[in-house]
Structure formats: C-alpha cells, structure tokens
Tab-separated table of C-alpha atoms in Angstrom:
chain	number	residue	atom	x	y	z
A	1	UNK	CA	-23.295	-42.321	98.614
A	2	UNK	CA	-25.366	-40.429	96.065
A	3	UNK	CA	-23.728	-42.398	93.215
A	4	UNK	CA	-24.512	-45.698	94.950
A	5	UNK	CA	-28.187	-44.760	95.367
A	6	UNK	CA	-28.387	-43.651	91.734
A	7	UNK	CA	-26.772	-46.907	90.598
A	8	UNK	CA	-29.198	-48.973	92.705
A	9	UNK	CA	-32.219	-47.128	91.342
A	10	UNK	CA	-30.939	-47.582	87.788
A	11	UNK	CA	-30.327	-51.301	88.389
A	12	UNK	CA	-33.842	-51.761	89.810
A	13	UNK	CA	-35.358	-49.993	86.788
A	14	UNK	CA	-33.462	-52.311	84.433
A	15	UNK	CA	-34.685	-55.365	86.338
A	16	UNK	CA	-38.294	-54.152	86.224
A	17	UNK	CA	-38.078	-53.343	82.520
A	18	UNK	CA	-36.542	-56.769	81.805
A	19	UNK	CA	-39.248	-58.569	83.767
A	20	UNK	CA	-42.053	-56.756	81.976
A	21	UNK	CA	-40.825	-57.534	78.449
A	22	UNK	CA	-43.278	-60.037	76.950
A	23	UNK	CA	-42.313	-63.284	75.254
A	24	UNK	CA	-43.279	-63.180	71.575
A	25	UNK	CA	-43.947	-66.322	69.565
A	26	UNK	CA	-43.620	-66.104	65.795
A	27	UNK	CA	-44.465	-68.830	63.281
A	28	UNK	CA	-43.493	-69.398	59.673
A	29	UNK	CA	-45.769	-71.802	57.798
A	30	UNK	CA	-43.909	-73.195	54.800
A	31	UNK	CA	-45.221	-74.464	51.467
A	32	UNK	CA	-47.295	-77.672	51.596
A	33	UNK	CA	-46.882	-78.076	55.351
A	34	UNK	CA	-50.550	-78.857	55.984
A	35	UNK	CA	-52.169	-80.649	53.060
A	36	UNK	CA	-55.706	-81.955	53.497
A	37	UNK	CA	-57.125	-85.093	51.821
A	38	UNK	CA	-57.631	-83.140	48.551
A	39	UNK	CA	-54.001	-81.891	48.641
A	40	UNK	CA	-55.098	-78.320	49.403
A	41	UNK	CA	-52.618	-76.380	51.520
A	42	UNK	CA	-54.826	-75.308	54.455
A	43	UNK	CA	-54.211	-73.187	57.577
A	44	UNK	CA	-52.742	-74.936	60.583
A	45	UNK	CA	-54.102	-74.540	64.097
A	46	UNK	CA	-51.592	-73.886	66.865
A	47	UNK	CA	-52.312	-74.072	70.580
A	48	UNK	CA	-49.665	-72.156	72.503
A	49	UNK	CA	-49.307	-72.710	76.239
A	50	UNK	CA	-47.435	-70.891	78.958
A	51	UNK	CA	-46.553	-73.662	81.400
A	52	UNK	CA	-45.150	-73.886	84.932
A	53	UNK	CA	-43.793	-77.366	84.201
A	54	UNK	CA	-43.455	-79.209	80.903
A	55	UNK	CA	-43.706	-82.872	81.999
A	56	UNK	CA	-47.486	-83.257	81.608
A	57	UNK	CA	-47.390	-81.509	78.218
A	58	UNK	CA	-44.453	-83.590	77.031
A	59	UNK	CA	-46.010	-86.955	77.912
A	60	UNK	CA	-49.665	-86.188	77.063
A	61	UNK	CA	-51.125	-87.569	73.868
A	62	UNK	CA	-52.277	-85.175	71.153
A	63	UNK	CA	-55.849	-86.408	71.644
A	64	UNK	CA	-55.733	-85.759	75.402
A	65	UNK	CA	-54.375	-82.239	74.861
A	66	UNK	CA	-57.103	-81.406	72.347
A	67	UNK	CA	-60.005	-83.020	74.197
A	68	UNK	CA	-59.072	-82.674	77.883
A	69	UNK	CA	-56.553	-79.849	78.046
A	70	UNK	CA	-57.533	-78.520	81.482
A	71	UNK	CA	-57.628	-81.995	83.048
A	72	UNK	CA	-54.334	-83.100	81.499
A	73	UNK	CA	-52.307	-79.957	82.186
A	74	UNK	CA	-54.080	-78.866	85.365
A	75	UNK	CA	-52.386	-76.051	87.255
A	76	UNK	CA	-49.268	-76.278	85.105
A	77	UNK	CA	-51.132	-74.354	82.387
A	78	UNK	CA	-50.758	-70.642	83.184
A	79	UNK	CA	-52.321	-69.388	79.939
A	80	UNK	CA	-53.043	-70.607	76.411
A	81	UNK	CA	-53.912	-69.208	72.996
A	82	UNK	CA	-55.417	-70.971	69.975
A	83	UNK	CA	-54.688	-69.476	66.541
A	84	UNK	CA	-54.651	-70.442	62.877
A	85	UNK	CA	-51.643	-69.710	60.685
A	86	UNK	CA	-52.391	-69.355	56.947
A	87	UNK	CA	-50.320	-71.269	54.381
A	88	UNK	CA	-47.031	-69.635	53.342
A	89	UNK	CA	-47.181	-67.055	56.167
A	90	UNK	CA	-43.731	-65.967	57.380
A	91	UNK	CA	-42.806	-64.621	60.841
A	92	UNK	CA	-46.446	-64.198	61.910
A	93	UNK	CA	-46.881	-63.099	65.517
A	94	UNK	CA	-49.047	-65.882	66.935
A	95	UNK	CA	-48.881	-65.115	70.657
A	96	UNK	CA	-47.430	-62.796	73.219
A	97	UNK	CA	-47.225	-63.682	76.889
A	98	UNK	CA	-46.231	-61.543	79.848
A	99	UNK	CA	-43.622	-63.340	81.916
A	100	UNK	CA	-45.816	-64.634	84.704
A	101	UNK	CA	-45.148	-67.768	86.677
A	102	UNK	CA	-44.644	-69.902	83.578
A	103	UNK	CA	-41.218	-71.369	82.918
A	104	UNK	CA	-41.939	-72.943	79.521
A	105	UNK	CA	-43.755	-72.280	76.271
A	106	UNK	CA	-45.389	-75.380	74.783
A	107	UNK	CA	-46.806	-75.458	71.270
A	108	UNK	CA	-49.217	-78.013	69.864
A	109	UNK	CA	-49.732	-78.102	66.085
A	110	UNK	CA	-52.976	-79.616	64.786
A	111	UNK	CA	-52.326	-80.788	61.223
A	112	UNK	CA	-55.011	-81.907	58.756
A	113	UNK	CA	-52.917	-85.073	58.289
A	114	UNK	CA	-50.561	-85.548	61.227
A	115	UNK	CA	-49.081	-88.897	60.227
A	116	UNK	CA	-45.317	-88.867	60.757
A	117	UNK	CA	-45.205	-85.199	61.801
A	118	UNK	CA	-43.788	-83.660	64.949
A	119	UNK	CA	-46.789	-81.970	66.587
A	120	UNK	CA	-45.392	-80.779	69.921
A	121	UNK	CA	-42.600	-78.368	70.723
A	122	UNK	CA	-41.509	-76.695	73.940
A	123	UNK	CA	-38.888	-74.236	75.016
A	124	UNK	CA	-37.641	-73.235	78.446
A	125	UNK	CA	-38.101	-69.487	78.902
A	126	UNK	CA	-34.646	-68.915	80.353
A	127	UNK	CA	-33.217	-70.147	77.023
A	128	UNK	CA	-35.173	-67.680	74.871
A	129	UNK	CA	-33.029	-65.334	72.792
A	130	UNK	CA	-34.213	-61.697	72.621
A	131	UNK	CA	-37.636	-62.581	74.157
A	132	UNK	CA	-38.735	-64.186	70.873
A	133	UNK	CA	-39.432	-67.814	70.018
A	134	UNK	CA	-39.548	-68.529	66.294
A	135	UNK	CA	-40.944	-71.790	65.005
A	136	UNK	CA	-41.079	-73.306	61.537
A	137	UNK	CA	-44.032	-75.335	60.325
A	138	UNK	CA	-42.941	-77.699	57.551
A	139	UNK	CA	-43.944	-81.011	56.006
A	140	UNK	CA	-42.045	-82.711	58.864
A	141	UNK	CA	-43.960	-80.848	61.596
A	142	UNK	CA	-43.016	-78.018	63.949
A	143	UNK	CA	-39.520	-77.139	65.127
A	144	UNK	CA	-37.353	-74.350	66.436
A	145	UNK	CA	-36.712	-71.972	63.541
A	146	UNK	CA	-33.408	-72.216	61.705
A	147	UNK	CA	-33.175	-68.437	62.222
A	148	UNK	CA	-33.592	-68.717	66.015
A	149	UNK	CA	-30.625	-69.203	68.309
A	150	UNK	CA	-30.761	-71.519	71.267
A	151	UNK	CA	-31.832	-75.076	71.909
A	152	UNK	CA	-35.093	-76.901	71.340
A	153	UNK	CA	-35.953	-77.105	75.014
C-alpha cells in the first residue's frame, strides 16, 4: 500500500511538472529574408499568438490581423507577443508561453515586402517536440525549422 501511494504521488508530481513547462518559440532569421525598398536587410516583426482555436487565425487576412486583431480573433486569442528579430539572428527566443487554455501557437510575420511570402504559420501544441517550436524566416517566408521535428500544424 505504501508503494502504491508513493507511486501515485510521484506520478502526480510528474504531471504537474509537465503541465508547468512553458512552450518556447525560437526564430532564425536568415540572410536577405526581409529586404526593404533600398535592399537593406531589416528586422522582421513577428506577432506570436497562443490560440484556443486556429480557424479564425488561419482564414483572417494579414491586414485584418494587423489592424483588428482583437475583433478578428476574439476569445480564441489567449495571449500574444509582438517582437522584432534582427537580420541573421539564429535561434533567438522570441516568446515563451505557459500552457494555459491555448491549443495552438500562431505566428504572423510582417515583412517589409511581403509579396509572394508565407506570412502565417501555426502549430498544434500537442505536436510540439520538447516544448520548443523553432521557425525559420527566409526569402520565401516563415516555416517550421528544418531542425525541428514534427509537422507544420
């Protein structure tokens, strides 16, 4: 009986520790990923969301997300962070979220020239490997890092 109680207490501690581990988002901004009209490589702005549901984020326009974020996402947005990533920065910690009620992380990249670039990315939290999401920012846009296991969503 004593061994069963000890095992239950140990199991509960592991569950609590696992639930309290934050989700870390790291970004690598590669060469010439965000060129302005003078061909200067400038910092990129990322908006990182912790979301209850991803549908509104997925189907919203970039303009609606930047201008009317709270109206567009509503109660699906648990938390958000806005940060700039300097050119040629590798594995920069851009956000850290406690696992609250959010089930997804959504990332919006605001490029100086967004033509033809992928600007939105999301990942389901139950598919995150080692509590870290790594994204690459390249000339094509943002994507799941080549060094990160798992799927894009």
